[in-house]
Short mmCIF file of C-alpha atoms and ligand atoms in Angstrom, two decimals:
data_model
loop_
_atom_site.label_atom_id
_atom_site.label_comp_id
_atom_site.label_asym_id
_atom_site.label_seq_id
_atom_site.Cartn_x
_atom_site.Cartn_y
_atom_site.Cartn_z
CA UNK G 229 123.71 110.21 186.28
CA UNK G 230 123.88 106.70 184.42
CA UNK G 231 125.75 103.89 184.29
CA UNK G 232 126.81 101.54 181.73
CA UNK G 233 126.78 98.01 182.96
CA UNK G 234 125.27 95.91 180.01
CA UNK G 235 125.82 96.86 176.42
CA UNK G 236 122.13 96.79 176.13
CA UNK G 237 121.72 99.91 178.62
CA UNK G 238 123.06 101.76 175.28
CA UNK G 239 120.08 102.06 172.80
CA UNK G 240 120.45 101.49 168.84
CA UNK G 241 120.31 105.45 168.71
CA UNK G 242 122.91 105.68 170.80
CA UNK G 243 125.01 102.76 169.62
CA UNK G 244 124.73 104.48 166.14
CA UNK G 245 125.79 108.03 167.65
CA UNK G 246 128.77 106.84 169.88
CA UNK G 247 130.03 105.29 166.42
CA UNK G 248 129.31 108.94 164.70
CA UNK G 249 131.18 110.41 167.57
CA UNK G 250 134.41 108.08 167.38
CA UNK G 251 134.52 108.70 163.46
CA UNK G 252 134.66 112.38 163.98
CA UNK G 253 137.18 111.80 166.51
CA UNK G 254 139.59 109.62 164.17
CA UNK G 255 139.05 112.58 161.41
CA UNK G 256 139.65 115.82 164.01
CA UNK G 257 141.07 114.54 166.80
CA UNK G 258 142.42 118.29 167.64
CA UNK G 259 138.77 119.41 168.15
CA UNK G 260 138.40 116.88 171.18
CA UNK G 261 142.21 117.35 173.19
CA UNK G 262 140.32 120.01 175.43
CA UNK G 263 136.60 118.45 176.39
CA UNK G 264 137.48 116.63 179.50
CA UNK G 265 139.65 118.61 180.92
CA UNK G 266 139.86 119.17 184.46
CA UNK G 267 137.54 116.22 184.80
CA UNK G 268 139.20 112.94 186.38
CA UNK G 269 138.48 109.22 185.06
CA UNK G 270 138.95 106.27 188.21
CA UNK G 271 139.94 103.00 186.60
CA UNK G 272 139.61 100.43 189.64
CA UNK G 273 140.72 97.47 188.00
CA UNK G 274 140.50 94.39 190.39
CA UNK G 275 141.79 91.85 187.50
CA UNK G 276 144.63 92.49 184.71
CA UNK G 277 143.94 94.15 181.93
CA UNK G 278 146.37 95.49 179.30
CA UNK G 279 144.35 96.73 176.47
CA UNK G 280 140.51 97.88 178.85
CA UNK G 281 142.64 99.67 181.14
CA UNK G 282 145.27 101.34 179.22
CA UNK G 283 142.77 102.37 176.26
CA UNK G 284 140.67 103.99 178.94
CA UNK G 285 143.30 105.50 180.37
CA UNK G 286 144.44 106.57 177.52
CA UNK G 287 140.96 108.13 175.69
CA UNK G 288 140.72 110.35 178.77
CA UNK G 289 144.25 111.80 178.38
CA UNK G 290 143.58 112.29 174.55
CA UNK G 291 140.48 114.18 175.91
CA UNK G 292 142.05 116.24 177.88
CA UNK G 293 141.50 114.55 181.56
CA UNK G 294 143.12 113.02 183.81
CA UNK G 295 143.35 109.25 185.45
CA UNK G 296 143.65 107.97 188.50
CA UNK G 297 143.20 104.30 190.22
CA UNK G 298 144.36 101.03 190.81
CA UNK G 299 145.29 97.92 188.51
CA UNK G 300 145.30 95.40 190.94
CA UNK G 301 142.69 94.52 194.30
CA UNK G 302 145.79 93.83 195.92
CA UNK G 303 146.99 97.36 195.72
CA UNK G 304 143.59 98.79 196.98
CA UNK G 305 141.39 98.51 200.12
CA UNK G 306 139.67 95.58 198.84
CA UNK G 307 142.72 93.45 200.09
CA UNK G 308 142.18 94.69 203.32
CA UNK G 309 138.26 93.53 203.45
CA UNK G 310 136.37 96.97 202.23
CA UNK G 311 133.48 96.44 200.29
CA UNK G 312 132.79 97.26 196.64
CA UNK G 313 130.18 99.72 197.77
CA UNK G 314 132.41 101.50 199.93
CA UNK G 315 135.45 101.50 197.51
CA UNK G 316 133.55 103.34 194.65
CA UNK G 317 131.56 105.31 197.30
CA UNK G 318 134.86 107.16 198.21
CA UNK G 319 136.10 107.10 194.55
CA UNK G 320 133.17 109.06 194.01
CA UNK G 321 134.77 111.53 196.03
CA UNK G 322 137.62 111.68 194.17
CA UNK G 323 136.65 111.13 190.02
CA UNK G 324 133.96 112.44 187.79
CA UNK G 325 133.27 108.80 186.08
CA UNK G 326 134.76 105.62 187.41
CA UNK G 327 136.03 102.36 184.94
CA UNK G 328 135.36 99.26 186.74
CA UNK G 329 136.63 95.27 186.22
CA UNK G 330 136.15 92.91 188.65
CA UNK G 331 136.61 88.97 188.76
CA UNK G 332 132.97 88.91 190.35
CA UNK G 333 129.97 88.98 188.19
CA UNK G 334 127.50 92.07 189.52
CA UNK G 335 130.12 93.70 191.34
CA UNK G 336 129.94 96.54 188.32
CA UNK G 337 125.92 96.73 188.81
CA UNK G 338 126.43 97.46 192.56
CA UNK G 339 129.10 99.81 192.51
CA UNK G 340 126.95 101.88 190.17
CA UNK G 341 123.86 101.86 192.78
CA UNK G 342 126.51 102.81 195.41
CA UNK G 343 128.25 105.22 193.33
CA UNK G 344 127.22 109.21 192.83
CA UNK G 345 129.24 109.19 189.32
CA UNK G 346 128.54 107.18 186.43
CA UNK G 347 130.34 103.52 186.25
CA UNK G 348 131.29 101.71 183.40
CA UNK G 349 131.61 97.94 183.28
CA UNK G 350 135.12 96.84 182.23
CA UNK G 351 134.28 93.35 182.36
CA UNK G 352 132.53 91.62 185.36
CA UNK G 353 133.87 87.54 185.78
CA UNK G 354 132.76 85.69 183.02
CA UNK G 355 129.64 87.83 182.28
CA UNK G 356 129.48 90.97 180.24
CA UNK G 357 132.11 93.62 178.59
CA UNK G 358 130.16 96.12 177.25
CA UNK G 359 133.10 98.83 176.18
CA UNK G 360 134.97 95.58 174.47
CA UNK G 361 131.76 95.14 171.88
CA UNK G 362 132.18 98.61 171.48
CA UNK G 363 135.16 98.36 170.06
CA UNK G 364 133.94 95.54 168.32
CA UNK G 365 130.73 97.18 166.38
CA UNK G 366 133.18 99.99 165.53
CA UNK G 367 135.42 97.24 164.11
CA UNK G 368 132.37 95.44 162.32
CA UNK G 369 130.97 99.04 161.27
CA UNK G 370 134.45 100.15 159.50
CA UNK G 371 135.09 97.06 157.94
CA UNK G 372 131.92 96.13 156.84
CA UNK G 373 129.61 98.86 156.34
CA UNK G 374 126.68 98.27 158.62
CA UNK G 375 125.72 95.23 161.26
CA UNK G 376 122.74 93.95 158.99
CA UNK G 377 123.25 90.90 156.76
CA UNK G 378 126.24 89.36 158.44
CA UNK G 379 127.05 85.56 159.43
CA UNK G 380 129.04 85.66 162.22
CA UNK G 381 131.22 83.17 163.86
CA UNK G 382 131.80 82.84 167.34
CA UNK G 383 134.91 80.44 168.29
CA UNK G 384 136.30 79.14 171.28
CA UNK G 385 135.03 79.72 175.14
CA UNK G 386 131.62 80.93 174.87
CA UNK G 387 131.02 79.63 178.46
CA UNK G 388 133.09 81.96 179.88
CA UNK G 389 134.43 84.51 177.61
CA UNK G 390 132.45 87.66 178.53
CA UNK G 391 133.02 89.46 175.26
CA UNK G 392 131.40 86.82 173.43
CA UNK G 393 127.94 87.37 175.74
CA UNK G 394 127.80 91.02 175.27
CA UNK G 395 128.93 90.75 171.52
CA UNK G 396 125.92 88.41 171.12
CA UNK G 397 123.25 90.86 172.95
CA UNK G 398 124.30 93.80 170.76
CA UNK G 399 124.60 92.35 167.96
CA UNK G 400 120.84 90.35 167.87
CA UNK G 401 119.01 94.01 167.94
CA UNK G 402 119.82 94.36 164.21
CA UNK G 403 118.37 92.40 161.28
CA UNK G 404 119.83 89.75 159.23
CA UNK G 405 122.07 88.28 162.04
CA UNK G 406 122.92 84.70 162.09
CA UNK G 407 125.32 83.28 164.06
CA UNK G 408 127.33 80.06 164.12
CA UNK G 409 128.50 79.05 167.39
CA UNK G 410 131.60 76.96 167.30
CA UNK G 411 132.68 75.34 170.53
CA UNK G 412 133.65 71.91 172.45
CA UNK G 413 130.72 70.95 174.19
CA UNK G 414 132.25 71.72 177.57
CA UNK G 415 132.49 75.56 176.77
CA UNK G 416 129.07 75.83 174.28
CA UNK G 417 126.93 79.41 175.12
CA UNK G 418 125.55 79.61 178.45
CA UNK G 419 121.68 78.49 178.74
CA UNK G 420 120.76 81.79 180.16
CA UNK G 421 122.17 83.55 176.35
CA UNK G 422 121.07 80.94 174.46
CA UNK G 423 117.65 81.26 175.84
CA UNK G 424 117.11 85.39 176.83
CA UNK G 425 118.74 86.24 173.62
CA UNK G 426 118.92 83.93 170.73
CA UNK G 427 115.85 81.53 171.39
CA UNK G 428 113.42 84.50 172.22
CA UNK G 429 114.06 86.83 169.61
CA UNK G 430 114.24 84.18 167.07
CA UNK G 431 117.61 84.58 165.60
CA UNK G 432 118.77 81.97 163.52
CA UNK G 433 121.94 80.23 164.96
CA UNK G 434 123.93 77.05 164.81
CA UNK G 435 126.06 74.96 167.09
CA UNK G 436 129.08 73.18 166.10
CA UNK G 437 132.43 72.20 167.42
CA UNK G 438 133.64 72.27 163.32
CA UNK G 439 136.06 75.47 162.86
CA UNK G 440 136.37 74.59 159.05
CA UNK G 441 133.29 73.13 158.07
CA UNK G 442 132.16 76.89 159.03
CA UNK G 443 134.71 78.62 157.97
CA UNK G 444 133.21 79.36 154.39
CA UNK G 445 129.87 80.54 154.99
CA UNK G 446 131.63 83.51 157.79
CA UNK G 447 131.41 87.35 157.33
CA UNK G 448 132.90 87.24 160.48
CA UNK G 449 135.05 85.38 162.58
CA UNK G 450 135.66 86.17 166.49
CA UNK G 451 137.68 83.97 168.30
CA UNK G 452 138.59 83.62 171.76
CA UNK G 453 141.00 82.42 174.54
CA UNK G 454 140.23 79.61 176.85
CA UNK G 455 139.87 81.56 180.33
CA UNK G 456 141.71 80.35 182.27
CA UNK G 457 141.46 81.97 185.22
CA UNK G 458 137.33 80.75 185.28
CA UNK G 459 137.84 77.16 185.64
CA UNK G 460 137.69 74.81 188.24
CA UNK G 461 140.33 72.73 187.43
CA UNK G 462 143.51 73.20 185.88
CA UNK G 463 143.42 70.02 184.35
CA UNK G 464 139.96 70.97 182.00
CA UNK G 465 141.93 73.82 181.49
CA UNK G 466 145.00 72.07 179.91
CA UNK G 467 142.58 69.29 177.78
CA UNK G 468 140.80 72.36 176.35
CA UNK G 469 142.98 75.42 175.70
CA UNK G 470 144.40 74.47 172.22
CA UNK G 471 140.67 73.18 170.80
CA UNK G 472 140.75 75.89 168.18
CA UNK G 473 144.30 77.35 166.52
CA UNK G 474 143.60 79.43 163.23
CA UNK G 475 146.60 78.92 160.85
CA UNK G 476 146.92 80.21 157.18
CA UNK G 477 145.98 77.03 155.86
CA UNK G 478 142.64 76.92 157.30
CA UNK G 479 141.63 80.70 156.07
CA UNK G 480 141.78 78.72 152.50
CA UNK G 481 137.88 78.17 151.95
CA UNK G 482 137.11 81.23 154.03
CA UNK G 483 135.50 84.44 151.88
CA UNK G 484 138.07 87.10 150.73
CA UNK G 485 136.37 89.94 152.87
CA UNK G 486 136.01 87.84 156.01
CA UNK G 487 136.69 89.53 159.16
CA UNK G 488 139.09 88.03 161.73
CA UNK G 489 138.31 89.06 165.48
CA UNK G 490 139.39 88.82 168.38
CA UNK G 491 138.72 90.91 171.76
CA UNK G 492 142.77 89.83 172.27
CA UNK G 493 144.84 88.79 174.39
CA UNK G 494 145.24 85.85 172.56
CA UNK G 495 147.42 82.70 173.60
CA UNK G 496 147.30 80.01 170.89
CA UNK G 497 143.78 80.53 169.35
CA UNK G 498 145.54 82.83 165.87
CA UNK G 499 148.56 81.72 165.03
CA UNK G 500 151.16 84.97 164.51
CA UNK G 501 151.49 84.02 160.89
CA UNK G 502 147.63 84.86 160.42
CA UNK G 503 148.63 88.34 161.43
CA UNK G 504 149.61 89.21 157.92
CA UNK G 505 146.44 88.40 156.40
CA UNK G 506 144.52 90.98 154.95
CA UNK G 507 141.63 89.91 157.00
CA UNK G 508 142.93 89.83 160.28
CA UNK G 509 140.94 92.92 161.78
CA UNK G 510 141.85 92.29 165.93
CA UNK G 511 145.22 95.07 166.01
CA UNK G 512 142.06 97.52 164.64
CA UNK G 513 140.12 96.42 167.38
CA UNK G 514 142.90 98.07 169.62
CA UNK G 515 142.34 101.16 168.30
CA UNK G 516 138.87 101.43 167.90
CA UNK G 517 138.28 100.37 171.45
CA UNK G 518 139.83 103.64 172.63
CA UNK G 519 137.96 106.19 170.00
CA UNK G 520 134.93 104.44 171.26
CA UNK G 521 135.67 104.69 174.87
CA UNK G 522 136.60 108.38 174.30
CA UNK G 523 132.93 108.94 172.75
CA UNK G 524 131.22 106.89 175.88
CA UNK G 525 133.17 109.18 178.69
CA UNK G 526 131.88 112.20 176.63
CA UNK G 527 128.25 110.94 176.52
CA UNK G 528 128.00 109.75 179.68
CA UNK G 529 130.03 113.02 181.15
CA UNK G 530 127.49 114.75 178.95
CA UNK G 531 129.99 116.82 177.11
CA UNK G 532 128.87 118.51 173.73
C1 LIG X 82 138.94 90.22 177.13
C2 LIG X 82 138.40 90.21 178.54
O1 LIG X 82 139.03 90.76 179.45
O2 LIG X 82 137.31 89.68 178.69
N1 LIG X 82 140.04 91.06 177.00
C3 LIG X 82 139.81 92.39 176.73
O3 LIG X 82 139.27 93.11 177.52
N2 LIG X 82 140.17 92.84 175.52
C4 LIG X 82 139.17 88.86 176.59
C5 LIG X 82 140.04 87.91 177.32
O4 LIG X 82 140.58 88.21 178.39
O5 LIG X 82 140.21 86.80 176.81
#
């Protein structure tokens, strides 16, 4: 039985066959409507989610399976005082594999030691989202061909934007990587990534708080929301949310094959009229994050 808390609990190999599996799947869907069926998926979702929840939800009914859970801690036990532990202990009772968000960062790593049924981390506070950069590589992979050779820009809240964190773990195991990390000072990279990640395996990377002096050396751009919901005050909040706002205009120097991300949902950071750009790649990322999701649940329900 295994979890998947961190994205790097997935090896290359199996980063590489998870994307094999989710191609099949886009080309013969029909093959995979039956291989989870009779087997139940538990999404206990103690934050909102649209896209994390729903897509699971939704690659387990396109396998066959069925869902069950909660979208809210208020509508579950937790608001009454149970522990994590016991929460996914019972839901263990219930669900063959169990989806799990929670505002707390850990709280995925200890359901899993509580839990008899492999968890998944949905997204635990501002640390990690490891089915998010799965959707992400499969995004990079279809767009671009492979993850080698790529300068990749990372804009917005990298303090606290979880995707960002995990994005930057998978991405350092391949070769070639550089990335430039564009920020206000307030919300640069956490120490901890900048050190465990970046610093010790030597990547190359840059820090800026310059959208457009980047902007033409990018293969890749990811932005991100301001996250709310992790800061102190609202006030910080308000003086940073609108740092970075991609228009048209400032695409101008940027290469013709870049590719726009974002994990989504975004509030100011891409304007709606950079939606008809060529480039803008985070409406994909929707749909890739459920093929991929459907290949994890199969891998890690051991289906052939
Ligand atoms: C992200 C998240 O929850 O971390 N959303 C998602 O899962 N696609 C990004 C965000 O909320 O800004």
């Amino acid at each position: 039985m295994r979890s998947i808390i961190d994205i790097l609990d997935l090896s290359v190999e199996e980063i590489d066959s998870l994307i094999n599996t989710a191609c099949d799947i886009i080309e013969n869907p029909d093959k995979y409507c039956d291989k989870c069926k009779r087997k139940k998926l538990a999404t206990l979702f103690f934050e909102p989610s649209t896209r994390t929840r729903l897509s699971f939800e939704a690659a387990m009914y396109e396998l066959g399976g069925n869902v069950i859970g909660f979208s809210a801690a208020n509508n579950s036990s937790a608001a009454k005082g149970e522990s994590v532990s016991d929460t996914v202990k019972t839901v263990s009772c219930y669900a063959d594999i169990i989806a799990m968000r929670h505002p707390k960062e850990g709280a995925p790593m200890v359901a899993s030691m509580a839990a008899s049924v492999p968890v998944i981390n949905a997204g635990d506070g501002g640390h990690n989202h490891p089915t998010q950069t799965l959707a992400d590589l499969l995004t990079i992979y279809r767009e671009k061909g492979s993850f080698n050779n790529l300068t990749v820009g990372l804009c917005g809240d990298l303090k606290f934007g979880r995707t960002v964190h995990s994005l930057i773990n998978a991405l350092s195991r391949y070769s070639g990587i550089n990335f430039i990390l564009i920020s206000p000072d307030e919300l640069k990279l956490p120490d901890y990534v900048t050190n465990n990640v970046l610093k010790k395996y030597n990547i190359p990377y840059e820090e800026t708080t310059d959208l457009l002096e980047a902007m033409p050396k990018l293969d890749i751009l990811y932005m991100t929301r301001v996250q709310r919901e992790r800061f102190f005050n609202e006030q910080d909040y308000i003086r940073l949310k609108d740092s970075y706002i991609l228009t048209p205009d400032k695409l101008d120097t940027a290469k013709q094959d870049l590719c726009i991300m974002h994990p989504l949902p975004r509030v100011n950071e891409i304007s709606v009229a950079v939606d008809n750009d060529k480039r803008a790649c985070y409406f994909k990322q929707v749909k890739n994050g459920k093929y991929m999701r459907m290949a994890l649940i199969l891998m890690l329900l051991g289906v052939e």
